[in-house]
CSV table of N, CA and C in Angstrom, one decimal:
chain,number,residue,atom,x,y,z
A,190,MET,N,7.4,-50.3,-16.0
A,190,MET,CA,7.6,-49.6,-16.9
A,190,MET,C,6.2,-49.0,-16.4
A,191,PRO,N,6.4,-47.6,-16.0
A,191,PRO,CA,4.7,-46.7,-15.9
A,191,PRO,C,3.9,-46.8,-17.2
A,192,PRO,N,2.7,-46.7,-17.3
A,192,PRO,CA,2.0,-46.9,-19.0
A,192,PRO,C,2.4,-45.0,-19.2
A,193,PRO,N,1.9,-44.9,-20.4
A,193,PRO,CA,2.3,-43.6,-21.2
A,193,PRO,C,1.1,-42.9,-20.3
A,194,SER,N,1.2,-41.7,-20.6
A,194,SER,CA,0.6,-41.0,-19.9
A,194,SER,C,-1.0,-40.5,-20.9
A,195,THR,N,-2.0,-40.7,-20.6
A,195,THR,CA,-3.3,-40.8,-21.8
A,195,THR,C,-3.9,-39.0,-21.8
A,196,GLY,N,-3.2,-37.9,-20.7
A,196,GLY,CA,-4.3,-37.0,-20.2
A,196,GLY,C,-3.2,-36.0,-20.6
A,197,PRO,N,-3.4,-34.5,-20.4
A,197,PRO,CA,-2.3,-33.3,-20.5
A,197,PRO,C,-1.5,-33.3,-19.4
A,198,VAL,N,-0.3,-32.8,-19.9
A,198,VAL,CA,0.5,-32.5,-18.9
A,198,VAL,C,0.0,-31.5,-18.0
A,199,GLY,N,0.3,-31.5,-16.8
A,199,GLY,CA,-0.3,-30.6,-15.4
A,199,GLY,C,0.3,-29.0,-16.0
A,200,ILE,N,-0.3,-27.9,-16.2
A,200,ILE,CA,0.1,-26.4,-16.0
A,200,ILE,C,0.6,-26.1,-14.8
A,201,HIS,N,1.8,-25.6,-14.4
A,201,HIS,CA,2.2,-25.3,-13.2
A,201,HIS,C,3.0,-23.7,-13.6
A,202,ILE,N,2.3,-22.8,-13.9
A,202,ILE,CA,3.0,-21.5,-14.1
A,202,ILE,C,2.6,-20.5,-12.8
A,203,GLY,N,2.1,-20.8,-12.3
A,203,GLY,CA,1.8,-20.2,-10.8
A,203,GLY,C,0.4,-19.3,-10.7
A,204,ILE,N,-0.3,-19.7,-11.8
A,204,ILE,CA,-1.8,-19.3,-11.8
A,204,ILE,C,-2.6,-20.3,-11.7
A,205,SER,N,-3.6,-20.7,-10.5
A,205,SER,CA,-4.5,-21.5,-10.3
A,205,SER,C,-5.1,-21.9,-11.6
A,206,GLU,N,-5.4,-22.9,-11.5
A,206,GLU,CA,-6.4,-23.7,-12.6
A,206,GLU,C,-7.5,-22.6,-12.7
A,207,GLU,N,-8.4,-22.1,-11.5
A,207,GLU,CA,-9.8,-21.8,-11.5
A,207,GLU,C,-9.4,-20.0,-12.1
A,208,ASN,N,-8.4,-19.6,-11.8
A,208,ASN,CA,-8.0,-18.2,-12.2
A,208,ASN,C,-7.3,-18.4,-13.9
A,209,ARG,N,-7.0,-19.4,-14.6
A,209,ARG,CA,-6.6,-19.7,-15.6
A,209,ARG,C,-7.7,-19.9,-16.4
A,210,GLY,N,-8.9,-20.5,-16.1
A,210,GLY,CA,-10.1,-20.8,-16.8
A,210,GLY,C,-11.0,-19.7,-16.7
A,211,ALA,N,-10.8,-18.5,-15.5
A,211,ALA,CA,-11.8,-17.7,-15.8
A,211,ALA,C,-11.3,-16.8,-16.4
A,212,ILE,N,-10.2,-16.6,-16.9
A,212,ILE,CA,-9.1,-15.2,-17.9
A,212,ILE,C,-9.3,-16.0,-19.0
A,213,ALA,N,-8.9,-17.4,-19.5
A,213,ALA,CA,-8.9,-17.7,-20.7
A,213,ALA,C,-11.1,-17.6,-21.3
A,214,ALA,N,-11.4,-17.2,-20.3
A,214,ALA,CA,-13.0,-17.3,-20.7
A,214,ALA,C,-13.1,-16.2,-21.4
A,215,GLY,N,-12.3,-14.7,-20.0
A,215,GLY,CA,-12.5,-13.6,-20.8
A,215,GLY,C,-11.4,-13.2,-21.8
A,216,LEU,N,-10.8,-13.7,-22.2
A,216,LEU,CA,-10.1,-13.8,-23.8
A,216,LEU,C,-10.9,-14.3,-24.6
A,217,SER,N,-11.4,-15.3,-24.2
A,217,SER,CA,-12.2,-16.2,-25.7
A,217,SER,C,-13.3,-15.3,-25.8
A,218,ARG,N,-13.6,-14.2,-25.1
A,218,ARG,CA,-14.5,-13.4,-25.4
A,218,ARG,C,-13.9,-12.4,-26.1
A,219,LEU,N,-12.9,-11.7,-25.8
A,219,LEU,CA,-11.8,-11.0,-26.6
A,219,LEU,C,-11.9,-11.1,-27.6
A,220,LEU,N,-11.8,-12.2,-27.9
A,220,LEU,CA,-11.1,-13.1,-29.6
A,220,LEU,C,-12.2,-13.2,-30.6
A,221,ALA,N,-13.4,-13.1,-29.6
A,221,ALA,CA,-14.8,-13.6,-30.6
A,221,ALA,C,-14.5,-11.8,-31.1
A,222,ASP,N,-14.6,-11.1,-30.3
A,222,ASP,CA,-15.2,-9.3,-30.6
A,222,ASP,C,-13.9,-9.0,-31.5
A,223,THR,N,-13.0,-9.4,-31.2
A,223,THR,CA,-11.5,-9.0,-32.1
A,223,THR,C,-12.0,-9.4,-33.5
A,224,TYR,N,-12.3,-10.6,-33.4
A,224,TYR,CA,-12.5,-11.5,-34.8
A,224,TYR,C,-14.0,-10.8,-35.4
A,225,THR,N,-14.6,-10.6,-34.9
A,225,THR,CA,-16.2,-10.0,-35.8
A,225,THR,C,-15.6,-8.7,-35.7
A,226,LEU,N,-15.1,-7.9,-35.2
A,226,LEU,CA,-14.5,-6.4,-35.8
A,226,LEU,C,-14.1,-6.8,-37.0
A,227,TYR,N,-12.9,-7.3,-36.9
A,227,TYR,CA,-11.9,-7.9,-38.1
A,227,TYR,C,-13.2,-7.9,-39.2
A,228,LEU,N,-13.8,-8.9,-39.0
A,228,LEU,CA,-14.9,-9.6,-40.2
A,228,LEU,C,-15.8,-8.0,-40.6
A,229,THR,N,-16.1,-7.4,-39.4
A,229,THR,CA,-16.7,-6.2,-40.1
A,229,THR,C,-16.2,-5.0,-40.8
A,230,THR,N,-14.9,-4.9,-40.2
A,230,THR,CA,-14.1,-4.1,-41.1
A,230,THR,C,-13.6,-4.3,-42.5
A,231,HIS,N,-13.2,-5.6,-42.4
A,231,HIS,CA,-13.4,-6.1,-43.8
A,231,HIS,C,-14.0,-6.0,-44.8
A,232,ASN,N,-15.5,-6.2,-44.1
A,232,ASN,CA,-16.2,-6.3,-45.0
A,232,ASN,C,-17.1,-4.6,-45.5
A,233,PHE,N,-16.5,-3.8,-44.7
A,233,PHE,CA,-16.8,-2.5,-44.9
A,233,PHE,C,-15.2,-2.1,-46.1
A,234,HIS,N,-14.0,-2.4,-45.4
A,234,HIS,CA,-13.1,-2.3,-47.1
A,234,HIS,C,-13.8,-2.3,-48.0
A,235,TRP,N,-14.6,-3.4,-48.3
A,235,TRP,CA,-15.3,-4.2,-49.7
A,235,TRP,C,-16.2,-3.0,-50.2
A,236,ASN,N,-17.0,-2.8,-49.5
A,236,ASN,CA,-18.0,-2.6,-50.0
A,236,ASN,C,-18.6,-1.0,-49.9
A,237,VAL,N,-17.2,-0.2,-49.0
A,237,VAL,CA,-17.3,1.2,-48.9
A,237,VAL,C,-17.8,2.3,-50.1
A,238,THR,N,-18.6,3.2,-49.9
A,238,THR,CA,-18.4,3.9,-51.2
A,238,THR,C,-19.2,5.2,-51.2
A,239,GLY,N,-19.0,6.6,-52.2
A,239,GLY,CA,-18.8,7.5,-51.8
A,239,GLY,C,-17.8,8.3,-51.7
A,240,PRO,N,-17.8,9.7,-51.5
A,240,PRO,CA,-16.9,11.1,-52.0
A,240,PRO,C,-15.7,10.4,-51.2
A,241,MET,N,-15.8,9.6,-49.6
A,241,MET,CA,-15.0,9.3,-48.9
A,241,MET,C,-14.1,8.1,-49.0
A,242,PHE,N,-14.8,7.6,-50.2
A,242,PHE,CA,-14.4,6.4,-50.3
A,242,PHE,C,-12.9,5.7,-50.6
A,243,ASN,N,-11.9,6.8,-50.8
A,243,ASN,CA,-10.1,6.4,-51.1
A,243,ASN,C,-9.9,6.7,-49.9
A,244,THR,N,-10.3,7.5,-49.2
A,244,THR,CA,-9.4,7.5,-47.4
A,244,THR,C,-10.3,6.4,-46.5
A,245,LEU,N,-11.4,5.9,-46.6
A,245,LEU,CA,-12.2,4.9,-45.8
A,245,LEU,C,-11.6,3.4,-46.2
A,246,HIS,N,-11.6,3.6,-47.5
A,246,HIS,CA,-10.9,2.0,-48.5
A,246,HIS,C,-9.7,1.7,-47.6
A,247,ALA,N,-8.5,2.8,-47.7
A,247,ALA,CA,-7.3,2.6,-47.0
A,247,ALA,C,-7.3,2.8,-45.3
A,248,MET,N,-8.4,3.1,-45.0
A,248,MET,CA,-8.0,3.1,-43.3
A,248,MET,C,-8.9,2.0,-43.0
A,249,PHE,N,-10.0,1.2,-43.4
A,249,PHE,CA,-10.7,0.6,-43.5
A,249,PHE,C,-9.4,-1.2,-42.8
A,250,MET,N,-8.5,-0.7,-44.6
A,250,MET,CA,-7.0,-2.2,-44.8
A,250,MET,C,-6.7,-1.9,-43.5
A,251,GLN,N,-6.1,-0.5,-43.3
A,251,GLN,CA,-5.3,-0.3,-42.0
A,251,GLN,C,-5.9,-1.3,-41.0
A,252,GLN,N,-7.2,-0.8,-40.5
A,252,GLN,CA,-7.4,-1.5,-39.2
A,252,GLN,C,-8.0,-2.9,-39.1
A,253,TYR,N,-8.1,-3.8,-40.5
A,253,TYR,CA,-8.7,-4.8,-40.0
A,253,TYR,C,-7.0,-5.7,-40.1
A,254,THR,N,-6.1,-5.0,-40.5
A,254,THR,CA,-4.8,-6.3,-41.0
A,254,THR,C,-4.3,-5.5,-39.4
A,255,GLU,N,-4.5,-4.9,-38.7
A,255,GLU,CA,-4.1,-4.7,-37.0
A,255,GLU,C,-5.5,-5.8,-36.5
A,256,LEU,N,-6.4,-5.4,-36.8
A,256,LEU,CA,-7.6,-6.9,-36.0
A,256,LEU,C,-6.7,-8.0,-36.3
A,257,TRP,N,-6.4,-8.5,-37.9
A,257,TRP,CA,-6.1,-9.5,-38.1
A,257,TRP,C,-4.7,-10.0,-37.5
A,258,ASN,N,-3.8,-9.4,-37.4
A,258,ASN,CA,-2.8,-9.5,-36.2
A,258,ASN,C,-2.7,-9.4,-35.0
A,259,ALA,N,-3.9,-9.2,-34.5
A,259,ALA,CA,-4.3,-9.0,-33.1
A,259,ALA,C,-4.7,-10.6,-32.7
A,260,VAL,N,-5.7,-11.4,-33.4
A,260,VAL,CA,-6.3,-12.4,-32.9
A,260,VAL,C,-5.3,-13.4,-32.7
A,261,ASP,N,-4.6,-13.6,-33.4
A,261,ASP,CA,-3.0,-14.8,-33.0
A,261,ASP,C,-2.6,-14.5,-31.7
A,262,PRO,N,-2.2,-13.6,-31.5
A,262,PRO,CA,-1.9,-13.2,-30.3
A,262,PRO,C,-2.8,-13.6,-28.5
A,263,ILE,N,-3.7,-13.3,-29.3
A,263,ILE,CA,-5.3,-13.6,-28.1
A,263,ILE,C,-5.4,-14.8,-28.2
A,264,ALA,N,-5.2,-15.7,-29.1
A,264,ALA,CA,-6.1,-17.2,-29.0
A,264,ALA,C,-4.2,-17.9,-28.4
A,265,GLU,N,-3.0,-17.3,-28.6
A,265,GLU,CA,-2.1,-18.1,-28.4
A,265,GLU,C,-2.2,-18.0,-26.4
A,266,ARG,N,-2.6,-16.8,-26.3
A,266,ARG,CA,-2.6,-16.3,-24.9
A,266,ARG,C,-3.5,-17.7,-24.0
A,267,ILE,N,-4.7,-18.2,-24.6
A,267,ILE,CA,-5.4,-18.8,-24.3
A,267,ILE,C,-4.7,-20.0,-24.0
A,268,ARG,N,-4.4,-20.5,-25.2
A,268,ARG,CA,-3.4,-21.9,-25.3
A,268,ARG,C,-2.6,-22.2,-24.0
A,269,SER,N,-1.9,-20.7,-23.9
A,269,SER,CA,-0.7,-20.9,-22.9
A,269,SER,C,-1.3,-20.9,-21.7
A,270,LEU,N,-2.6,-20.3,-21.4
A,270,LEU,CA,-3.3,-20.8,-19.9
A,270,LEU,C,-3.9,-22.4,-19.8
A,271,GLY,N,-3.6,-23.4,-20.7
A,271,GLY,CA,-4.2,-24.7,-21.1
A,271,GLY,C,-5.2,-24.6,-21.4
A,272,HIS,N,-6.1,-23.7,-22.0
A,272,HIS,CA,-7.5,-23.8,-22.8
A,272,HIS,C,-7.3,-23.4,-24.2
A,273,VAL,N,-8.5,-24.1,-24.9
A,273,VAL,CA,-8.7,-24.4,-26.2
A,273,VAL,C,-9.4,-22.9,-26.7
A,274,ALA,N,-8.6,-23.0,-27.7
A,274,ALA,CA,-9.2,-21.1,-28.0
A,274,ALA,C,-10.4,-21.3,-29.3
A,275,PRO,N,-11.9,-20.6,-29.1
A,275,PRO,CA,-12.7,-20.8,-29.8
A,275,PRO,C,-11.9,-20.6,-31.3
A,276,GLY,N,-12.7,-20.9,-32.7
A,276,GLY,CA,-12.2,-20.7,-33.5
A,276,GLY,C,-13.3,-20.9,-35.0
A,277,SER,N,-14.6,-21.4,-34.2
A,277,SER,CA,-15.8,-21.0,-35.3
A,277,SER,C,-16.7,-20.3,-35.5
A,278,TYR,N,-17.3,-19.9,-36.5
A,278,TYR,CA,-18.5,-18.9,-36.4
A,278,TYR,C,-19.5,-19.0,-35.5
A,279,ALA,N,-20.1,-20.3,-35.1
A,279,ALA,CA,-20.7,-20.3,-33.9
A,279,ALA,C,-20.4,-20.0,-32.7
A,280,GLN,N,-18.8,-20.5,-32.5
A,280,GLN,CA,-18.2,-20.0,-31.1
A,280,GLN,C,-18.3,-18.3,-30.9
A,281,PHE,N,-17.9,-18.1,-32.3
A,281,PHE,CA,-17.7,-16.5,-31.8
A,281,PHE,C,-19.1,-15.9,-31.9
A,282,GLY,N,-20.0,-16.1,-32.5
A,282,GLY,CA,-21.6,-15.7,-32.4
A,282,GLY,C,-21.9,-15.7,-30.7
A,283,GLN,N,-21.5,-16.5,-30.2
A,283,GLN,CA,-22.5,-17.2,-28.6
A,283,GLN,C,-21.3,-16.0,-27.8
A,284,LEU,N,-20.2,-15.8,-28.3
A,284,LEU,CA,-19.2,-15.6,-27.4
A,284,LEU,C,-18.8,-13.7,-27.3
A,285,ALA,N,-19.5,-13.0,-29.1
A,285,ALA,CA,-19.3,-12.2,-29.1
A,285,ALA,C,-19.9,-11.2,-28.4
A,286,SER,N,-20.0,-9.7,-28.1
A,286,SER,CA,-20.7,-8.6,-27.7
A,286,SER,C,-20.8,-7.8,-29.3
A,287,ILE,N,-20.3,-7.9,-29.9
A,287,ILE,CA,-20.5,-7.5,-31.3
A,287,ILE,C,-21.4,-8.2,-32.2
A,288,LYS,N,-22.4,-7.0,-32.8
A,288,LYS,CA,-23.9,-7.6,-33.7
A,288,LYS,C,-22.7,-7.8,-34.8
A,289,ASP,N,-23.5,-8.6,-35.6
A,289,ASP,CA,-22.9,-8.9,-37.3
A,289,ASP,C,-23.2,-7.5,-37.6
A,290,VAL,N,-22.9,-7.3,-39.0
A,290,VAL,CA,-23.2,-6.4,-39.7
A,290,VAL,C,-24.2,-6.5,-40.7
A,291,PRO,N,-25.2,-5.6,-41.4
A,291,PRO,CA,-26.4,-5.6,-41.8
A,291,PRO,C,-26.0,-6.4,-43.4
A,292,THR,N,-27.1,-7.3,-43.7
A,292,THR,CA,-26.4,-7.7,-44.9
A,292,THR,C,-26.2,-6.6,-46.1
A,293,THR,N,-27.1,-5.6,-46.0
A,293,THR,CA,-26.9,-4.3,-47.2
A,293,THR,C,-26.0,-3.8,-46.4
A,294,PRO,N,-24.9,-3.5,-47.3
A,294,PRO,CA,-23.6,-2.3,-46.4
A,294,PRO,C,-24.6,-1.0,-46.4
A,295,PRO,N,-24.1,-0.1,-45.2
A,295,PRO,CA,-24.6,0.7,-44.9
A,295,PRO,C,-24.0,2.2,-45.3
A,296,LYS,N,-24.1,3.5,-45.4
A,296,LYS,CA,-23.3,4.7,-46.2
A,296,LYS,C,-22.3,4.3,-45.3
A,297,ALA,N,-21.4,5.1,-45.8
A,297,ALA,CA,-20.1,5.4,-45.3
A,297,ALA,C,-19.6,5.6,-43.9
A,298,LEU,N,-20.9,6.8,-43.8
A,298,LEU,CA,-20.4,7.6,-42.4
A,298,LEU,C,-21.3,6.7,-41.3
A,299,GLU,N,-22.2,5.7,-41.3
A,299,GLU,CA,-22.7,4.9,-40.9
A,299,GLU,C,-22.2,3.5,-40.7
A,300,MET,N,-20.9,3.3,-41.6
A,300,MET,CA,-20.3,2.1,-41.8
A,300,MET,C,-19.3,2.9,-40.1
A,301,VAL,N,-18.6,4.2,-40.2
A,301,VAL,CA,-17.5,4.1,-39.3
A,301,VAL,C,-18.2,4.5,-38.1
A,302,ARG,N,-19.4,4.5,-38.2
A,302,ARG,CA,-20.0,5.1,-36.2
A,302,ARG,C,-20.1,3.6,-36.1
A,303,ILE,N,-20.6,2.4,-36.8
A,303,ILE,CA,-20.6,1.2,-36.3
A,303,ILE,C,-19.0,0.8,-36.3
A,304,LEU,N,-18.3,0.8,-36.2
A,304,LEU,CA,-16.5,0.3,-36.1
A,304,LEU,C,-16.7,1.6,-35.3
A,305,VAL,N,-17.1,2.9,-34.6
A,305,VAL,CA,-16.6,3.5,-33.6
A,305,VAL,C,-17.2,2.6,-32.1
A,306,GLU,N,-18.2,2.2,-32.2
A,306,GLU,CA,-19.2,1.3,-31.5
A,306,GLU,C,-18.5,-0.1,-31.0
A,307,GLY,N,-17.7,-0.9,-32.1
A,307,GLY,CA,-17.2,-2.3,-32.3
A,307,GLY,C,-16.0,-1.7,-31.2
A,308,HIS,N,-14.9,-1.1,-31.6
A,308,HIS,CA,-13.9,-0.6,-30.7
A,308,HIS,C,-14.3,-0.4,-29.3
A,309,GLU,N,-15.2,0.5,-29.6
A,309,GLU,CA,-15.7,0.8,-28.0
A,309,GLU,C,-15.9,-0.6,-27.2
A,310,ALA,N,-17.0,-1.7,-27.9
A,310,ALA,CA,-16.9,-2.6,-27.1
A,310,ALA,C,-15.7,-3.8,-26.9
A,311,VAL,N,-15.0,-3.4,-28.1
A,311,VAL,CA,-13.9,-4.4,-27.7
A,311,VAL,C,-13.1,-4.0,-26.5
A,312,ALA,N,-12.9,-2.5,-26.4
A,312,ALA,CA,-12.2,-2.1,-25.4
A,312,ALA,C,-13.0,-2.4,-24.0
A,313,ARG,N,-14.6,-2.6,-24.0
A,313,ARG,CA,-14.6,-2.7,-22.6
A,313,ARG,C,-14.7,-4.3,-22.4
A,314,THR,N,-14.8,-5.1,-23.3
A,314,THR,CA,-14.2,-6.1,-23.1
A,314,THR,C,-12.8,-6.8,-22.9
A,315,ALA,N,-12.1,-6.2,-23.3
A,315,ALA,CA,-10.6,-5.9,-23.0
A,315,ALA,C,-10.6,-5.6,-20.8
A,316,ARG,N,-11.3,-4.4,-21.2
A,316,ARG,CA,-11.0,-3.9,-19.5
A,316,ARG,C,-11.9,-5.1,-18.5
A,317,GLY,N,-12.8,-5.7,-19.4
A,317,GLY,CA,-13.2,-6.5,-18.4
A,317,GLY,C,-12.7,-7.7,-17.8
A,318,VAL,N,-11.4,-7.8,-18.4
A,318,VAL,CA,-10.6,-9.4,-18.1
A,318,VAL,C,-9.5,-8.9,-17.5
A,319,PHE,N,-9.4,-7.8,-17.2
A,319,PHE,CA,-7.8,-7.1,-16.7
A,319,PHE,C,-7.8,-7.1,-15.3
A,320,PRO,N,-9.4,-7.1,-14.4
A,320,PRO,CA,-9.5,-7.1,-12.6
A,320,PRO,C,-8.8,-8.9,-12.5
A,321,LEU,N,-9.3,-9.7,-13.9
A,321,LEU,CA,-8.5,-11.0,-13.4
A,321,LEU,C,-7.4,-11.3,-13.7
A,322,ALA,N,-6.7,-10.8,-14.7
A,322,ALA,CA,-5.4,-11.1,-15.0
A,322,ALA,C,-4.5,-10.5,-13.9
A,323,ASP,N,-5.0,-9.1,-13.5
A,323,ASP,CA,-4.6,-8.2,-12.3
A,323,ASP,C,-4.3,-9.2,-10.8
A,324,GLN,N,-5.6,-9.6,-10.7
A,324,GLN,CA,-5.9,-10.4,-9.5
A,324,GLN,C,-4.8,-11.8,-9.2
A,325,ALA,N,-4.7,-12.1,-10.7
A,325,ALA,CA,-3.8,-13.4,-10.8
A,325,ALA,C,-2.3,-13.4,-10.9
A,326,ASN,N,-2.1,-11.8,-11.0
A,326,ASN,CA,-0.8,-11.9,-11.1
A,326,ASN,C,0.0,-12.3,-12.6
A,327,ASP,N,-1.2,-12.2,-13.5
A,327,ASP,CA,-1.0,-12.6,-14.8
A,327,ASP,C,-0.5,-11.7,-15.7
A,328,GLU,N,0.6,-11.4,-15.7
A,328,GLU,CA,1.2,-9.8,-16.4
A,328,GLU,C,1.2,-10.5,-17.8
A,329,PRO,N,1.7,-11.5,-18.2
A,329,PRO,CA,1.4,-11.1,-20.1
A,329,PRO,C,-0.1,-11.3,-20.4
A,330,THR,N,-1.2,-11.4,-20.0
A,330,THR,CA,-2.5,-11.2,-20.1
A,330,THR,C,-2.3,-9.9,-20.0
A,331,ALA,N,-2.1,-9.2,-18.6
A,331,ALA,CA,-2.1,-7.6,-18.6
A,331,ALA,C,-1.9,-6.7,-19.8
A,332,ASP,N,-0.2,-7.4,-19.8
A,332,ASP,CA,0.1,-6.7,-21.3
A,332,ASP,C,-0.3,-6.7,-22.5
A,333,LEU,N,-1.0,-8.1,-22.3
A,333,LEU,CA,-2.1,-8.3,-23.7
A,333,LEU,C,-2.9,-7.0,-23.9
A,334,LEU,N,-3.5,-6.9,-22.9
A,334,LEU,CA,-4.7,-6.3,-22.5
A,334,LEU,C,-4.4,-5.0,-22.8
A,335,THR,N,-3.6,-4.6,-22.1
A,335,THR,CA,-2.9,-2.6,-22.1
A,335,THR,C,-2.9,-2.9,-23.7
A,336,GLN,N,-2.1,-3.3,-24.2
A,336,GLN,CA,-1.9,-3.1,-25.6
A,336,GLN,C,-3.0,-2.9,-26.3
A,337,ARG,N,-3.8,-3.9,-26.3
A,337,ARG,CA,-5.6,-3.9,-27.4
A,337,ARG,C,-6.1,-2.7,-27.0
A,338,LEU,N,-6.4,-2.4,-25.4
A,338,LEU,CA,-6.9,-1.4,-25.3
A,338,LEU,C,-6.5,0.5,-26.0
A,339,ALA,N,-5.0,0.3,-25.7
A,339,ALA,CA,-4.5,1.3,-26.3
A,339,ALA,C,-5.2,1.5,-28.2
A,340,VAL,N,-4.8,0.3,-28.8
A,340,VAL,CA,-5.1,0.1,-30.0
A,340,VAL,C,-6.7,0.5,-30.1
A,341,HIS,N,-7.8,0.0,-29.4
A,341,HIS,CA,-9.0,0.3,-29.2
A,341,HIS,C,-9.6,1.6,-29.4
A,342,GLU,N,-9.0,2.4,-28.2
A,342,GLU,CA,-9.5,3.5,-27.7
A,342,GLU,C,-9.1,4.4,-28.7
A,343,GLN,N,-7.7,4.2,-29.4
A,343,GLN,CA,-7.1,5.1,-30.2
A,343,GLN,C,-8.1,5.2,-31.3
A,344,THR,N,-8.5,4.0,-32.0
A,344,THR,CA,-9.0,3.7,-33.4
A,344,THR,C,-10.2,4.2,-33.1
A,345,ALA,N,-11.2,3.9,-32.0
A,345,ALA,CA,-12.3,4.5,-31.8
A,345,ALA,C,-12.2,6.2,-32.1
A,346,TRP,N,-11.3,7.1,-31.2
A,346,TRP,CA,-11.2,8.5,-31.2
A,346,TRP,C,-11.2,9.0,-32.8
A,347,MET,N,-9.9,8.0,-33.5
A,347,MET,CA,-9.9,8.7,-35.2
A,347,MET,C,-11.1,8.8,-35.3
A,348,LEU,N,-11.8,7.1,-35.5
A,348,LEU,CA,-12.8,7.3,-36.4
A,348,LEU,C,-14.0,7.8,-35.6
A,349,ARG,N,-14.2,8.5,-34.7
A,349,ARG,CA,-15.3,9.4,-34.3
A,349,ARG,C,-15.0,10.3,-34.5
A,350,SER,N,-14.0,11.0,-34.5
A,350,SER,CA,-13.8,12.8,-34.8
A,350,SER,C,-13.9,12.7,-36.4
A,351,LEU,N,-14.1,11.5,-37.5
A,351,LEU,CA,-14.9,11.4,-38.7
A,351,LEU,C,-16.5,12.1,-38.7
A,352,LEU,N,-16.8,11.7,-38.0
A,352,LEU,CA,-18.1,11.9,-37.5
A,352,LEU,C,-18.9,13.3,-36.8
A,353,GLU,N,-17.3,14.1,-36.6
A,353,GLU,CA,-17.8,15.3,-35.9
A,353,GLU,C,-18.0,16.4,-37.2
A,354,ASP,N,-18.7,17.3,-37.0
A,354,ASP,CA,-19.0,18.5,-37.6
A,354,ASP,C,-18.2,19.5,-37.8
């Protein structure tokens, strides 16, 4: 009788180990950016003040809810590729391209500007992973990235329109 297996079961999904690793690393950066933007948006929801309070408070809630619902599919795709999803503030701090928010909440329109920059940054991160997924014929990752790009680009546009005179 052979000894029980102590290592992980091999992954044979038609994507090489090297490509799975590169895609998972890119998705880990996307996860870190998404979670950081979620936290920033939730912070702004709690701390927004001024004449646009009701509008921004409600808008930020919609946005952080969408972001919260996005982190799980990203993390689960990383796991599907055979890698561990990052999940600590320390890891997210190392992986994210988005800066942490100031400790003193900014004014409402500055919050909007910061969120525009955040959504644009997440879009750039997602777009940077796309060639890896495309090259590896990783359609599920490409689909996930396409969905995330659409959300972040549209949200950036909507927020940006609040900054125009």
